[in-house]
Coordinates of C-alpha atoms and ligand atoms in Angstrom, one line a residue:
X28 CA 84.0 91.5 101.6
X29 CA 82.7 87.9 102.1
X30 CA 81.9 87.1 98.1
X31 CA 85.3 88.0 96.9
X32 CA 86.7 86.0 99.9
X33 CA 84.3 83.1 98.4
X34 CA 82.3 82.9 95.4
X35 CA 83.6 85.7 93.3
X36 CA 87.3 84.9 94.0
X37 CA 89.0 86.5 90.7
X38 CA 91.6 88.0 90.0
X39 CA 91.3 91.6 89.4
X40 CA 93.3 91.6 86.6
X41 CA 91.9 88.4 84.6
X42 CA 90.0 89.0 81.6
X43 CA 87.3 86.2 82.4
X44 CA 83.9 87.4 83.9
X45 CA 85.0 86.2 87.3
X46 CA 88.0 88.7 87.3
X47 CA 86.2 91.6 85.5
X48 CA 83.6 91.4 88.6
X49 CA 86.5 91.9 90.8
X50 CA 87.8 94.3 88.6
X51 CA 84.4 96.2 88.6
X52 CA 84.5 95.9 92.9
X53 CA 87.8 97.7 92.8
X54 CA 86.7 100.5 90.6
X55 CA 84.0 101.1 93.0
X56 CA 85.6 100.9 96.1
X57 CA 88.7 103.7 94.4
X58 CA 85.5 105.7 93.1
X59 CA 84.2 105.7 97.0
X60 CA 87.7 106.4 98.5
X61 CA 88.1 109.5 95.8
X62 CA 84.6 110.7 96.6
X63 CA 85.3 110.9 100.3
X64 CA 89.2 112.6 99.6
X65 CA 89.0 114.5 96.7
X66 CA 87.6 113.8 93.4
X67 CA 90.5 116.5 92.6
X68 CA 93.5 113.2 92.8
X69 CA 94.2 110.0 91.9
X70 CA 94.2 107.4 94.7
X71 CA 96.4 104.0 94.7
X72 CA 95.7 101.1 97.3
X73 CA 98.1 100.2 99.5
X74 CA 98.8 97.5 102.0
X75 CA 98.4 100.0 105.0
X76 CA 99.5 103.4 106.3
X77 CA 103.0 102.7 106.8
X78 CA 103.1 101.7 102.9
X79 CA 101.2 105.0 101.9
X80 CA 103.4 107.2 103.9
X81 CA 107.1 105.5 102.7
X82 CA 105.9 105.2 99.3
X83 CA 104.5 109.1 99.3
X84 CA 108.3 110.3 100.9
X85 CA 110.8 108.2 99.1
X86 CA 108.2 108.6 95.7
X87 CA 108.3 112.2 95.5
X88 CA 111.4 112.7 96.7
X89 CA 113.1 110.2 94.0
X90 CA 111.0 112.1 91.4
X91 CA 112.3 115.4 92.4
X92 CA 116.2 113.8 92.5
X93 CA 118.9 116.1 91.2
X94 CA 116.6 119.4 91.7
X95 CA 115.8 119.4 95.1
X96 CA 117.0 118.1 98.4
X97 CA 115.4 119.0 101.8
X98 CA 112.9 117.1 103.6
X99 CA 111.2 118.5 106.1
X100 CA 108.9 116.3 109.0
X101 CA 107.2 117.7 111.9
X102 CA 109.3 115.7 114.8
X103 CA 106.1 113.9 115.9
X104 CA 105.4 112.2 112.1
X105 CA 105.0 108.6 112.1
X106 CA 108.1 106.3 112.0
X107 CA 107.0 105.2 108.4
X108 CA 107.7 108.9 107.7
X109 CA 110.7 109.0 109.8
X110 CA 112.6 106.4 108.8
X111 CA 111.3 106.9 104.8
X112 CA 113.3 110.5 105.2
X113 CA 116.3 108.7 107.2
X114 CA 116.5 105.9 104.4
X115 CA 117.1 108.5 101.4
X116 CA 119.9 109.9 103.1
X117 CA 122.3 108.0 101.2
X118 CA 120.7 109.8 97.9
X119 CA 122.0 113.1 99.2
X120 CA 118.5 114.3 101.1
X121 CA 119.2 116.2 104.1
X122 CA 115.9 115.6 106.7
X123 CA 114.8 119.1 108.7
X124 CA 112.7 118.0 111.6
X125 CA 110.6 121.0 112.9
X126 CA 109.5 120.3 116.8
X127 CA 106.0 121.0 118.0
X128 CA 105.1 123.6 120.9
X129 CA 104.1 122.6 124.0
X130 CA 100.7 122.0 123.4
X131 CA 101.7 119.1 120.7
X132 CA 100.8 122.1 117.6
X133 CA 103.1 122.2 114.8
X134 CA 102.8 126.0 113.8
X135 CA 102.5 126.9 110.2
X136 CA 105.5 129.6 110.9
X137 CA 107.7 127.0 112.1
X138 CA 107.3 125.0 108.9
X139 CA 107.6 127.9 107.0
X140 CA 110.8 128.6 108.8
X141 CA 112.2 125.2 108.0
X142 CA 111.1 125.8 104.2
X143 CA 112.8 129.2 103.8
X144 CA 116.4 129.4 102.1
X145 CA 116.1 125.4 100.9
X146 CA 115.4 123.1 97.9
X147 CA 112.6 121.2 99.4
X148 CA 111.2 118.5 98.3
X149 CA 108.7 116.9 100.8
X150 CA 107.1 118.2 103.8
X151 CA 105.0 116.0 105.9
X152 CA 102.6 117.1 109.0
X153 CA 100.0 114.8 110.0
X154 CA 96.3 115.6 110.4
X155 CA 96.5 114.5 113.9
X156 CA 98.7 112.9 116.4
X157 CA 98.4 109.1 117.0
X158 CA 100.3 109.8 120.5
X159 CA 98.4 112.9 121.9
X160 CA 95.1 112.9 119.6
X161 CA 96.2 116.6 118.8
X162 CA 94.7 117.7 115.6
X163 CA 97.3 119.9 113.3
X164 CA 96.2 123.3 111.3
X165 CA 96.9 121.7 108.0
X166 CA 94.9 124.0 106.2
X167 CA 97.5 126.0 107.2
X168 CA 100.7 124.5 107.1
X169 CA 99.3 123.6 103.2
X170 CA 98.7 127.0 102.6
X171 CA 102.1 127.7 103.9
X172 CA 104.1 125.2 101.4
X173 CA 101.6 126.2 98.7
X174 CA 102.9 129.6 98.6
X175 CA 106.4 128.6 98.3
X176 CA 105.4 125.8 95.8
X177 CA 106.3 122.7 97.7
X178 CA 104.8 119.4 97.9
X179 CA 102.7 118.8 100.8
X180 CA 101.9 115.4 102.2
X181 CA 99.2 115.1 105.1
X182 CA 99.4 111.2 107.2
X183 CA 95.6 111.2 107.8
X184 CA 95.9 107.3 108.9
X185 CA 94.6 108.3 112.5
X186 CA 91.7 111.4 111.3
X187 CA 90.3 109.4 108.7
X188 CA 86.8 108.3 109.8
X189 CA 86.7 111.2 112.8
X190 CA 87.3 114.3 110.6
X191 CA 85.8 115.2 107.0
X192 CA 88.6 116.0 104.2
X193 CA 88.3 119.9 103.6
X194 CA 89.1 120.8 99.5
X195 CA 92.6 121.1 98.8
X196 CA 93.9 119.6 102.1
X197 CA 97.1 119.0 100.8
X198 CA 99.1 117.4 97.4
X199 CA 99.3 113.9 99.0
X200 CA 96.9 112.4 101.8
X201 CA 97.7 109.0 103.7
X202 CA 94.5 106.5 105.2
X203 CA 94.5 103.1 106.7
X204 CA 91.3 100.8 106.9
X205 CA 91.9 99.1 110.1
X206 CA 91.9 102.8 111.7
X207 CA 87.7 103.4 110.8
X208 CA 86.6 99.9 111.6
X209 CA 87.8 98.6 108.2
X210 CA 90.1 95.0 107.9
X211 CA 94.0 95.6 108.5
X212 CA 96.4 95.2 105.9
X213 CA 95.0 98.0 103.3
X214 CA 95.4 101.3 102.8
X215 CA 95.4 104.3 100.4
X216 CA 97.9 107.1 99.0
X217 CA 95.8 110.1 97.5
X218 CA 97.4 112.4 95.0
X219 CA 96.3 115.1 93.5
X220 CA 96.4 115.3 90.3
X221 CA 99.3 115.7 88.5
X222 CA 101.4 115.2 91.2
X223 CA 105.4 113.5 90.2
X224 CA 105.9 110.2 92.0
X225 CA 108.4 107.3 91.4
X226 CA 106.6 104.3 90.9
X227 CA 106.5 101.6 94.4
X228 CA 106.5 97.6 93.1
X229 CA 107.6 97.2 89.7
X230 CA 105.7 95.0 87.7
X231 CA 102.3 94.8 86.6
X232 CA 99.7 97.0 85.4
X233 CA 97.6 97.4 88.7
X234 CA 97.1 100.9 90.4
X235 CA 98.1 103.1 87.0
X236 CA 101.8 101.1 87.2
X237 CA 102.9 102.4 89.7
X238 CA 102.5 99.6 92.6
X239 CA 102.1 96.3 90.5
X240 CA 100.9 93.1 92.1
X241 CA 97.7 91.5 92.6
X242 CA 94.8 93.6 94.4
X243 CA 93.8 92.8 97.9
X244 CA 90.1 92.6 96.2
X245 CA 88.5 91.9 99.5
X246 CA 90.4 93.9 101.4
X247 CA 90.0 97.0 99.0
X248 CA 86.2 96.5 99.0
X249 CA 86.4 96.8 102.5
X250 CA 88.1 99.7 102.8
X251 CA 85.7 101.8 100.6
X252 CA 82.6 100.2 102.5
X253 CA 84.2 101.4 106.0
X254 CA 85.0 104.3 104.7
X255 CA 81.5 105.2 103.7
X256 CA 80.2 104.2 107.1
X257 CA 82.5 105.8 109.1
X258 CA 81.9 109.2 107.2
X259 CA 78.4 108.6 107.4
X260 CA 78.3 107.8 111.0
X261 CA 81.1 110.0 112.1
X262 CA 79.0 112.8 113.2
X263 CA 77.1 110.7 115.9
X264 CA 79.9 108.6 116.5
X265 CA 82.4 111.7 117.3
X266 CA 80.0 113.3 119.9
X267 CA 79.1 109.7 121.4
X268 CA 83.1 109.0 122.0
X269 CA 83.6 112.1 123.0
X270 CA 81.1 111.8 125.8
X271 CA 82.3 108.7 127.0
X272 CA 86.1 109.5 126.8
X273 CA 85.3 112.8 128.9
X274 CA 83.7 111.1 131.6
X275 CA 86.7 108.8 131.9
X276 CA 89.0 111.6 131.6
X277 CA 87.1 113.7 134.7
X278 CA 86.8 110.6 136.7
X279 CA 90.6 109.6 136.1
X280 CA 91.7 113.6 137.3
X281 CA 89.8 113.3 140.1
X282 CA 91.0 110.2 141.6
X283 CA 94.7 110.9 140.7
X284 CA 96.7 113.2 142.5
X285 CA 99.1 115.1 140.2
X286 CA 97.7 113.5 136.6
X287 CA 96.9 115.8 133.7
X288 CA 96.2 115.4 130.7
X289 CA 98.9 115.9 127.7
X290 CA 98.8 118.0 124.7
X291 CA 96.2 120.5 123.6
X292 CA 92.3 120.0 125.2
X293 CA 90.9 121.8 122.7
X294 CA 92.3 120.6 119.2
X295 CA 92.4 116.8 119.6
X296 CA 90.8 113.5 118.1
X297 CA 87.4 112.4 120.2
X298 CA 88.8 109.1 120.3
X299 CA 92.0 110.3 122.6
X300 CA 93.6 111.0 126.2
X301 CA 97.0 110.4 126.7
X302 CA 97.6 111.1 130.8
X303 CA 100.5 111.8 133.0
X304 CA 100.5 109.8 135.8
X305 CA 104.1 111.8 137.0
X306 CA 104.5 109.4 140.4
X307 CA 104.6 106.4 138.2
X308 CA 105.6 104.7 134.9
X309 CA 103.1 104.3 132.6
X310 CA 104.4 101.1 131.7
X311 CA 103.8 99.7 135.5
X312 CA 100.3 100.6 134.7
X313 CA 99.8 99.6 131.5
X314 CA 100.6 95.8 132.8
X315 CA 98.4 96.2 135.4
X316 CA 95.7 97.5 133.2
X317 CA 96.2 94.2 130.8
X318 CA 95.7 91.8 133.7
X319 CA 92.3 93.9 135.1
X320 CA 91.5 93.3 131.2
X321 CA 91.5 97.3 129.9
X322 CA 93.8 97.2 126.5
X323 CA 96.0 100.2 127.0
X324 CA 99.1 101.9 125.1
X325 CA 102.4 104.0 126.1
X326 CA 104.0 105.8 123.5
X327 CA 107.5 104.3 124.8
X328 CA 109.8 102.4 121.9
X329 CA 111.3 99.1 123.9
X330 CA 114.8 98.7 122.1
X331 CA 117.2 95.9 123.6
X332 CA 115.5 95.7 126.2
X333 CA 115.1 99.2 127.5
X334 CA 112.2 101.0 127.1
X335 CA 112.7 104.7 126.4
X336 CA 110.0 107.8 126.3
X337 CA 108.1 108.3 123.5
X338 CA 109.5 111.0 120.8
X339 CA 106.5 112.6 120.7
X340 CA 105.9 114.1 123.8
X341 CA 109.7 114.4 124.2
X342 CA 109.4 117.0 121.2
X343 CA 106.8 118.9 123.4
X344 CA 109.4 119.4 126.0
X345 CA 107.7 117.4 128.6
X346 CA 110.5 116.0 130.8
X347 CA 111.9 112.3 129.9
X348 CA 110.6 111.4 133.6
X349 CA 107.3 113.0 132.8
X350 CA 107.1 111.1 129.3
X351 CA 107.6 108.2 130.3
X352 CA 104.7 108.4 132.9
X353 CA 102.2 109.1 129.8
X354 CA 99.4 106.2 129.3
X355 CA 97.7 106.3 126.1
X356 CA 93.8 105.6 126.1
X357 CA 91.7 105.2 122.9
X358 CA 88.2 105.1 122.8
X359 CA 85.7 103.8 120.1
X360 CA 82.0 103.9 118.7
X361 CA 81.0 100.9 120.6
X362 CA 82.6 101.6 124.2
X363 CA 79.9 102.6 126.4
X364 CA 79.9 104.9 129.5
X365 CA 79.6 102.1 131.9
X366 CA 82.8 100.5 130.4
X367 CA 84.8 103.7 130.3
X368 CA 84.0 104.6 134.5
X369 CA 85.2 100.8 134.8
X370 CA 88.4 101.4 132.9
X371 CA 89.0 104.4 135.3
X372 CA 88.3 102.9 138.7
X373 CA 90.6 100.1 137.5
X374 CA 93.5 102.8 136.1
X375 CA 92.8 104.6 139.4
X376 CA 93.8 101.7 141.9
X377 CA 96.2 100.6 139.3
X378 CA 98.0 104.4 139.6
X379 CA 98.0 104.3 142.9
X380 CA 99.4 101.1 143.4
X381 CA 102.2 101.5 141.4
X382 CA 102.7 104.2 143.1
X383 CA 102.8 102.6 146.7
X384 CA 105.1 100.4 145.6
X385 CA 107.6 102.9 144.2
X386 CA 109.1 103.4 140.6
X387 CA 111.5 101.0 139.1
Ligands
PLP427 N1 100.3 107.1 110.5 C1 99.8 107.2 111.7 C2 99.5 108.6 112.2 C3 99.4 106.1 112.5 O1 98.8 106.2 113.6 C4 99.7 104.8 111.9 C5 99.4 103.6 112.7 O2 99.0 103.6 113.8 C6 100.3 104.7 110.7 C7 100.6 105.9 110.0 C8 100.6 103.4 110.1 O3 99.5 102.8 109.6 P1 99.5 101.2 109.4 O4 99.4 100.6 110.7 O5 98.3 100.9 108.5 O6 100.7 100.9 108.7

């Protein structure tokens, strides 16, 4: 990224040999991201995930105005896709939200349920869960909406880097850089070919027309560069974080009483455990976590002031007590072993802490 941070700081869309280098950098870096994807689509740069996934709803659904109306979202999508299908709404589209089982699966027959008897427009399951790690049959669910000739859009912003892109995953495929080591603030909407869409930014001619506005050169470059690596790397990567994330899950069980582990422990991301700590509130641990210096999530949405469960596992059926005593942990190439049985000792005293104290 550093020369066109630097020295070769053009604009992509200059006609001087300082902007055609740039230019040339951004070809590359789309050639790379359509190699790894699908040389079968088209792929526009975005400013991340979020933009990808709006832009892939709201776009196909504005092109498909007038002839069909349905969206349908698994209940678990990402709020980029959420609040994309709540926004058009006003336009007359009437949102389907199909819940997962219990195991955080979204079923091809409950999609293809939800499709039956309507005009739809969009569907949208994610490769895999940011919440619960819990990878999707989207082979499936694609081969599902194929049949009935519908659209199908797959959020890969958290596989991408931790699981290849099988042919003819679906019409419209989602990625963010920062989510396989890449910089934040770029991402990319795939789409196959011949795919309808409604253009994003008016303007310029960048990204065919139909997102105008000057190229993050850098941050495009380095998108396709962490891209490469990551799917290069992935396969010693997956099995290294794995490792480590299992030994942090057994150790975490076993010091615990009543903690298990959400969502299918079969079918997930390498990267994921999301616990139930059901004596506590995952919050209360997640602060203590932060001051023993261990960086950890909860899927909970704070709004004024209030924190409630997370939707995800709420669509699972897990009990709003339950949800909201889940702790996410994440794990990446360059934690080690040692690091992960420190996190657990520390989420272990911090557990049972809260729980000697009482919930709030
Ligand atoms: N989709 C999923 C599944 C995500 O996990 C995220 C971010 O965490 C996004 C979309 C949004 O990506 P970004 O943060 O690049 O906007």
């Amino acid at each position: 990224m550093m020369p066109y941070l630097t020295t070769s700081y053009g604009n992509a869309d200059s006609r001087y040999a300082l902007g055609r280098s740039a230019a040339s950098a951004v070809l590359s870096a789309r050639d790379e991201v359509r190699s790894v994807i699908g040389a079968g689509g088209n792929v526009y740069f975005t400013s991340c995930g979020s933009e990808a996934n709006s832009w892939a709803l709201k776009g196909v659904c504005a092109a498909n105005f007038g002839k069909k109306n349905t969206i349908v979202l698994s209940a678990i999508e990402h709020p980029s896709l959420l609040r994309a299908a709540e926004d058009m709404a006003v336009f007359g589209f009437e949102t389907v939200l199909v819940n997962p089982d219990s195991s955080g699966i979204v079923r091809p027959q409950f999609i293809q349920k939800a499709i039956e008897g309507r005009q739809v427009a969009f569907v949208g399951v994610m490769r895999a869960n940011n919440e619960t790690g819990v990878i999707q049959p989207a082979e499936e669910i694609h081969k599902v909406c194929r049949d009935a000739g519908v659209f199908y859009f797959c959020d890969c912003v958290q596989a991408a880097g931790a699981m290849p892109f099988p042919a003819d995953l679906a019409e419209g495929i989602s990625i963010s850089a920062h989510k396989f080591y890449g910089p934040k603030g770029v991402g990319a909407l795939w789409l196959k070919k011949g795919a309808r869409i409604q253009r994003l930014v008016s303007g310029g001619q960048q990204e065919s027309g139909l997102r105008g506005g000057t190229s993050n050169v850098a941050g495009i470059v380095g998108m396709g560069c962490a891209l490469k690596a990551a799917c290069r790397d992935m396969p010693a990567n997956n099995q290294k974080i794995a490792a480590v994330r299992n030994a942090f899950v057994k150790k975490v069980l076993g010091g615990v009483s009543g903690a298990f582990l959400v969502g299918d422990d079969k079918n997930r991301l390498p990267s994921n455990a999301n616990i139930a700590f059901p004596s506590c509130r995952g919050e209360q641990i997640m602060i203590k976590l932060d001051m023993r210096g261990v960086a950890v999530s909860t899927g909970s949405a704070c709004s004024s002031g209030a924190s409630k469960p997370s939707k995800v596992l709420l669509a699972m059926g897990l009990e709003e007590s339950v949800a909201a005593s889940c702790v996410r942990f994440s794990f990446g190439a360059e934690n080690t072993e040692e690091e992960a049985l420190f996190a657990a000792e520390e989420v272990i005293s911090a557990a049972r802490e809260v729980a000697a104290e009482g919930r709030i």
